[in-house]
Amino acid sequence: MRENPMPVVMYLMGLDAAHELLPGLGFRKVPHPQGIGSSLYLGEEALLHSTGLWYRGVLYHRPRERFYRAPMPPYPPEVHPQAEALDFPEGLAYFLPFLREYEERVRALRGEGRERFLRKLPPGARRHLKAWKSLFEEVEAGIQGG
């Protein structure tokens, strides 16, 4: 099975939404146009919904645990009919700069890292914790060493 840090990413972003941190990170909360599930959070180049994260033309679709090159709309949980499936490593590599910058901004806004939240992950995300940590080792090392 491939390493997939995205369940942890999505859980933490959901916490950020619940704790109302997303506006401080440049996201604006809007209702889902079709009234499906949770609200949408629109950033300058990203869109977050409980079922997916879209960034600059690439969508991570949470239910399928897949990446797609896809325009918006339609909004998650839908996948654009002309979306092109990407290999998981390619999609993750595309998201990596965004995810690392996002985590750095969260740390700056909160004044702390994710440690206390990572200890309380639900089982579905907990099994992906090692993949998430390896994704951010470089960032953590830079913060601790700098």
PDB file of N, CA, C and O in Angstrom, residues 64-109:
ATOM      1  N   ARG A  64     -12.043   8.733  -2.807  1.00  0.00           N
ATOM      2  CA  ARG A  64     -11.313   7.770  -3.661  1.00  0.00           C
ATOM      3  C   ARG A  64      -9.819   7.714  -3.344  1.00  0.00           C
ATOM      4  O   ARG A  64      -9.114   6.883  -3.910  1.00  0.00           O
ATOM      5  N   GLU A  65      -9.345   8.630  -2.484  1.00  0.00           N
ATOM      6  CA  GLU A  65      -7.916   8.754  -2.188  1.00  0.00           C
ATOM      7  C   GLU A  65      -7.097   8.806  -3.471  1.00  0.00           C
ATOM      8  O   GLU A  65      -6.133   8.083  -3.655  1.00  0.00           O
ATOM      9  N   ARG A  66      -7.520   9.713  -4.371  1.00  0.00           N
ATOM     10  CA  ARG A  66      -6.871   9.869  -5.667  1.00  0.00           C
ATOM     11  C   ARG A  66      -6.665  11.344  -5.971  1.00  0.00           C
ATOM     12  O   ARG A  66      -7.393  12.193  -5.483  1.00  0.00           O
ATOM     13  N   PHE A  67      -5.686  11.596  -6.823  1.00  0.00           N
ATOM     14  CA  PHE A  67      -5.444  12.931  -7.341  1.00  0.00           C
ATOM     15  C   PHE A  67      -5.914  12.987  -8.795  1.00  0.00           C
ATOM     16  O   PHE A  67      -5.779  12.003  -9.530  1.00  0.00           O
ATOM     17  N   TYR A  68      -6.429  14.150  -9.176  1.00  0.00           N
ATOM     18  CA  TYR A  68      -6.896  14.371 -10.548  1.00  0.00           C
ATOM     19  C   TYR A  68      -6.459  15.758 -10.996  1.00  0.00           C
ATOM     20  O   TYR A  68      -6.488  16.704 -10.212  1.00  0.00           O
ATOM     21  N   ARG A  69      -6.106  15.865 -12.263  1.00  0.00           N
ATOM     22  CA  ARG A  69      -5.957  17.184 -12.875  1.00  0.00           C
ATOM     23  C   ARG A  69      -7.383  17.555 -13.260  1.00  0.00           C
ATOM     24  O   ARG A  69      -8.014  16.851 -14.047  1.00  0.00           O
ATOM     25  N   ALA A  70      -7.915  18.625 -12.641  1.00  0.00           N
ATOM     26  CA  ALA A  70      -9.338  18.916 -12.803  1.00  0.00           C
ATOM     27  C   ALA A  70      -9.633  20.390 -12.638  1.00  0.00           C
ATOM     28  O   ALA A  70      -9.131  21.026 -11.712  1.00  0.00           O
ATOM     29  N   PRO A  71     -10.473  20.933 -13.519  1.00  0.00           N
ATOM     30  CA  PRO A  71     -10.914  22.309 -13.331  1.00  0.00           C
ATOM     31  C   PRO A  71     -12.000  22.381 -12.254  1.00  0.00           C
ATOM     32  O   PRO A  71     -12.555  21.365 -11.861  1.00  0.00           O
ATOM     33  N   MET A  72     -12.262  23.576 -11.778  1.00  0.00           N
ATOM     34  CA  MET A  72     -13.375  23.818 -10.864  1.00  0.00           C
ATOM     35  C   MET A  72     -14.308  24.794 -11.550  1.00  0.00           C
ATOM     36  O   MET A  72     -13.839  25.717 -12.198  1.00  0.00           O
ATOM     37  N   PRO A  73     -15.635  24.729 -11.352  1.00  0.00           N
ATOM     38  CA  PRO A  73     -16.384  23.648 -10.735  1.00  0.00           C
ATOM     39  C   PRO A  73     -16.469  22.434 -11.645  1.00  0.00           C
ATOM     40  O   PRO A  73     -15.937  22.525 -12.737  1.00  0.00           O
ATOM     41  N   PRO A  74     -17.110  21.351 -11.295  1.00  0.00           N
ATOM     42  CA  PRO A  74     -17.909  21.159 -10.094  1.00  0.00           C
ATOM     43  C   PRO A  74     -17.039  21.058  -8.855  1.00  0.00           C
ATOM     44  O   PRO A  74     -15.849  20.793  -8.943  1.00  0.00           O
ATOM     45  N   TYR A  75     -17.655  21.276  -7.726  1.00  0.00           N
ATOM     46  CA  TYR A  75     -16.944  21.269  -6.457  1.00  0.00           C
ATOM     47  C   TYR A  75     -17.020  19.898  -5.818  1.00  0.00           C
ATOM     48  O   TYR A  75     -17.960  19.153  -6.054  1.00  0.00           O
ATOM     49  N   PRO A  76     -16.002  19.557  -4.974  1.00  0.00           N
ATOM     50  CA  PRO A  76     -16.090  18.292  -4.267  1.00  0.00           C
ATOM     51  C   PRO A  76     -17.423  18.230  -3.517  1.00  0.00           C
ATOM     52  O   PRO A  76     -17.908  19.266  -3.076  1.00  0.00           O
ATOM     53  N   PRO A  77     -18.035  17.082  -3.418  1.00  0.00           N
ATOM     54  CA  PRO A  77     -17.499  15.743  -3.635  1.00  0.00           C
ATOM     55  C   PRO A  77     -17.519  15.283  -5.080  1.00  0.00           C
ATOM     56  O   PRO A  77     -17.103  14.172  -5.375  1.00  0.00           O
ATOM     57  N   GLU A  78     -17.988  16.117  -6.013  1.00  0.00           N
ATOM     58  CA  GLU A  78     -17.987  15.727  -7.418  1.00  0.00           C
ATOM     59  C   GLU A  78     -16.587  15.872  -8.002  1.00  0.00           C
ATOM     60  O   GLU A  78     -15.796  16.675  -7.539  1.00  0.00           O
ATOM     61  N   VAL A  79     -16.324  15.070  -9.019  1.00  0.00           N
ATOM     62  CA  VAL A  79     -15.078  15.178  -9.779  1.00  0.00           C
ATOM     63  C   VAL A  79     -15.479  15.569 -11.193  1.00  0.00           C
ATOM     64  O   VAL A  79     -16.407  14.998 -11.768  1.00  0.00           O
ATOM     65  N   HIS A  80     -14.801  16.565 -11.747  1.00  0.00           N
ATOM     66  CA  HIS A  80     -15.123  17.043 -13.096  1.00  0.00           C
ATOM     67  C   HIS A  80     -15.139  15.863 -14.072  1.00  0.00           C
ATOM     68  O   HIS A  80     -14.251  15.004 -14.027  1.00  0.00           O
ATOM     69  N   PRO A  81     -16.136  15.802 -14.959  1.00  0.00           N
ATOM     70  CA  PRO A  81     -16.222  14.666 -15.891  1.00  0.00           C
ATOM     71  C   PRO A  81     -15.001  14.523 -16.800  1.00  0.00           C
ATOM     72  O   PRO A  81     -14.713  13.438 -17.278  1.00  0.00           O
ATOM     73  N   GLN A  82     -14.276  15.600 -17.031  1.00  0.00           N
ATOM     74  CA  GLN A  82     -13.081  15.530 -17.877  1.00  0.00           C
ATOM     75  C   GLN A  82     -11.796  15.464 -17.063  1.00  0.00           C
ATOM     76  O   GLN A  82     -10.711  15.646 -17.602  1.00  0.00           O
ATOM     77  N   ALA A  83     -11.919  15.184 -15.772  1.00  0.00           N
ATOM     78  CA  ALA A  83     -10.731  15.103 -14.910  1.00  0.00           C
ATOM     79  C   ALA A  83      -9.830  13.962 -15.359  1.00  0.00           C
ATOM     80  O   ALA A  83     -10.299  12.915 -15.791  1.00  0.00           O
ATOM     81  N   GLU A  84      -8.547  14.201 -15.254  1.00  0.00           N
ATOM     82  CA  GLU A  84      -7.536  13.204 -15.624  1.00  0.00           C
ATOM     83  C   GLU A  84      -6.898  12.663 -14.344  1.00  0.00           C
ATOM     84  O   GLU A  84      -6.331  13.424 -13.560  1.00  0.00           O
ATOM     85  N   ALA A  85      -7.018  11.359 -14.138  1.00  0.00           N
ATOM     86  CA  ALA A  85      -6.412  10.747 -12.952  1.00  0.00           C
ATOM     87  C   ALA A  85      -4.888  10.875 -13.028  1.00  0.00           C
ATOM     88  O   ALA A  85      -4.294  10.693 -14.091  1.00  0.00           O
ATOM     89  N   LEU A  86      -4.279  11.212 -11.910  1.00  0.00           N
ATOM     90  CA  LEU A  86      -2.821  11.310 -11.814  1.00  0.00           C
ATOM     91  C   LEU A  86      -2.300  10.157 -10.967  1.00  0.00           C
ATOM     92  O   LEU A  86      -2.999   9.683 -10.071  1.00  0.00           O
ATOM     93  N   ASP A  87      -1.080   9.751 -11.230  1.00  0.00           N
ATOM     94  CA  ASP A  87      -0.433   8.797 -10.334  1.00  0.00           C
ATOM     95  C   ASP A  87      -0.347   9.456  -8.968  1.00  0.00           C
ATOM     96  O   ASP A  87      -0.090  10.674  -8.866  1.00  0.00           O
ATOM     97  N   PHE A  88      -0.531   8.672  -7.916  1.00  0.00           N
ATOM     98  CA  PHE A  88      -0.544   9.228  -6.577  1.00  0.00           C
ATOM     99  C   PHE A  88       0.737  10.006  -6.268  1.00  0.00           C
ATOM    100  O   PHE A  88       0.662  11.146  -5.791  1.00  0.00           O
ATOM    101  N   PRO A  89       1.929   9.455  -6.537  1.00  0.00           N
ATOM    102  CA  PRO A  89       3.161  10.219  -6.240  1.00  0.00           C
ATOM    103  C   PRO A  89       3.230  11.550  -6.987  1.00  0.00           C
ATOM    104  O   PRO A  89       3.698  12.548  -6.441  1.00  0.00           O
ATOM    105  N   GLU A  90       2.742  11.582  -8.228  1.00  0.00           N
ATOM    106  CA  GLU A  90       2.753  12.823  -9.004  1.00  0.00           C
ATOM    107  C   GLU A  90       1.824  13.862  -8.368  1.00  0.00           C
ATOM    108  O   GLU A  90       2.180  15.033  -8.223  1.00  0.00           O
ATOM    109  N   GLY A  91       0.629  13.445  -7.982  1.00  0.00           N
ATOM    110  CA  GLY A  91      -0.313  14.362  -7.348  1.00  0.00           C
ATOM    111  C   GLY A  91       0.211  14.891  -6.027  1.00  0.00           C
ATOM    112  O   GLY A  91       0.130  16.089  -5.740  1.00  0.00           O
ATOM    113  N   LEU A  92       0.775  14.001  -5.233  1.00  0.00           N
ATOM    114  CA  LEU A  92       1.316  14.409  -3.940  1.00  0.00           C
ATOM    115  C   LEU A  92       2.486  15.377  -4.120  1.00  0.00           C
ATOM    116  O   LEU A  92       2.580  16.386  -3.416  1.00  0.00           O
ATOM    117  N   ALA A  93       3.352  15.101  -5.070  1.00  0.00           N
ATOM    118  CA  ALA A  93       4.486  15.991  -5.338  1.00  0.00           C
ATOM    119  C   ALA A  93       3.990  17.376  -5.767  1.00  0.00           C
ATOM    120  O   ALA A  93       4.574  18.396  -5.396  1.00  0.00           O
ATOM    121  N   TYR A  94       2.915  17.420  -6.537  1.00  0.00           N
ATOM    122  CA  TYR A  94       2.340  18.692  -6.969  1.00  0.00           C
ATOM    123  C   TYR A  94       1.843  19.498  -5.769  1.00  0.00           C
ATOM    124  O   TYR A  94       2.010  20.712  -5.711  1.00  0.00           O
ATOM    125  N   PHE A  95       1.218  18.808  -4.785  1.00  0.00           N
ATOM    126  CA  PHE A  95       0.668  19.467  -3.603  1.00  0.00           C
ATOM    127  C   PHE A  95       1.730  19.850  -2.574  1.00  0.00           C
ATOM    128  O   PHE A  95       1.483  20.699  -1.727  1.00  0.00           O
ATOM    129  N   LEU A  96       2.876  19.204  -2.620  1.00  0.00           N
ATOM    130  CA  LEU A  96       3.874  19.346  -1.563  1.00  0.00           C
ATOM    131  C   LEU A  96       4.249  20.790  -1.223  1.00  0.00           C
ATOM    132  O   LEU A  96       4.214  21.157  -0.042  1.00  0.00           O
ATOM    133  N   PRO A  97       4.583  21.649  -2.181  1.00  0.00           N
ATOM    134  CA  PRO A  97       4.925  23.034  -1.800  1.00  0.00           C
ATOM    135  C   PRO A  97       3.772  23.741  -1.088  1.00  0.00           C
ATOM    136  O   PRO A  97       3.980  24.450  -0.103  1.00  0.00           O
ATOM    137  N   PHE A  98       2.551  23.546  -1.570  1.00  0.00           N
ATOM    138  CA  PHE A  98       1.384  24.149  -0.936  1.00  0.00           C
ATOM    139  C   PHE A  98       1.216  23.630   0.495  1.00  0.00           C
ATOM    140  O   PHE A  98       1.007  24.414   1.422  1.00  0.00           O
ATOM    141  N   LEU A  99       1.320  22.318   0.677  1.00  0.00           N
ATOM    142  CA  LEU A  99       1.120  21.738   2.007  1.00  0.00           C
ATOM    143  C   LEU A  99       2.191  22.195   2.987  1.00  0.00           C
ATOM    144  O   LEU A  99       1.887  22.502   4.146  1.00  0.00           O
ATOM    145  N   ARG A 100       3.418  22.274   2.544  1.00  0.00           N
ATOM    146  CA  ARG A 100       4.490  22.726   3.427  1.00  0.00           C
ATOM    147  C   ARG A 100       4.315  24.192   3.808  1.00  0.00           C
ATOM    148  O   ARG A 100       4.463  24.561   4.976  1.00  0.00           O
ATOM    149  N   GLU A 101       3.975  25.015   2.844  1.00  0.00           N
ATOM    150  CA  GLU A 101       3.744  26.436   3.151  1.00  0.00           C
ATOM    151  C   GLU A 101       2.546  26.586   4.090  1.00  0.00           C
ATOM    152  O   GLU A 101       2.569  27.384   5.028  1.00  0.00           O
ATOM    153  N   TYR A 102       1.508  25.815   3.838  1.00  0.00           N
ATOM    154  CA  TYR A 102       0.314  25.863   4.690  1.00  0.00           C
ATOM    155  C   TYR A 102       0.680  25.532   6.138  1.00  0.00           C
ATOM    156  O   TYR A 102       0.291  26.240   7.061  1.00  0.00           O
ATOM    157  N   GLU A 103       1.444  24.462   6.344  1.00  0.00           N
ATOM    158  CA  GLU A 103       1.823  24.070   7.709  1.00  0.00           C
ATOM    159  C   GLU A 103       2.699  25.130   8.379  1.00  0.00           C
ATOM    160  O   GLU A 103       2.561  25.382   9.569  1.00  0.00           O
ATOM    161  N   GLU A 104       3.581  25.753   7.610  1.00  0.00           N
ATOM    162  CA  GLU A 104       4.402  26.828   8.179  1.00  0.00           C
ATOM    163  C   GLU A 104       3.530  27.998   8.608  1.00  0.00           C
ATOM    164  O   GLU A 104       3.741  28.592   9.666  1.00  0.00           O
ATOM    165  N   ARG A 105       2.527  28.326   7.806  1.00  0.00           N
ATOM    166  CA  ARG A 105       1.622  29.428   8.139  1.00  0.00           C
ATOM    167  C   ARG A 105       0.761  29.092   9.350  1.00  0.00           C
ATOM    168  O   ARG A 105       0.486  29.958  10.188  1.00  0.00           O
ATOM    169  N   VAL A 106       0.334  27.833   9.467  1.00  0.00           N
ATOM    170  CA  VAL A 106      -0.443  27.411  10.640  1.00  0.00           C
ATOM    171  C   VAL A 106       0.411  27.556  11.895  1.00  0.00           C
ATOM    172  O   VAL A 106      -0.040  28.071  12.919  1.00  0.00           O
ATOM    173  N   ARG A 107       1.658  27.096  11.818  1.00  0.00           N
ATOM    174  CA  ARG A 107       2.564  27.198  12.959  1.00  0.00           C
ATOM    175  C   ARG A 107       2.744  28.659  13.373  1.00  0.00           C
ATOM    176  O   ARG A 107       2.688  28.995  14.551  1.00  0.00           O
ATOM    177  N   ALA A 108       2.923  29.543  12.402  1.00  0.00           N
ATOM    178  CA  ALA A 108       3.109  30.965  12.705  1.00  0.00           C
ATOM    179  C   ALA A 108       1.839  31.565  13.320  1.00  0.00           C
ATOM    180  O   ALA A 108       1.909  32.343  14.269  1.00  0.00           O
ATOM    181  N   LEU A 109       0.685  31.181  12.810  1.00  0.00           N
ATOM    182  CA  LEU A 109      -0.582  31.705  13.307  1.00  0.00           C
ATOM    183  C   LEU A 109      -0.910  31.187  14.703  1.00  0.00           C
ATOM    184  O   LEU A 109      -1.321  31.943  15.570  1.00  0.00           O
TER     185      LEU A 109
END
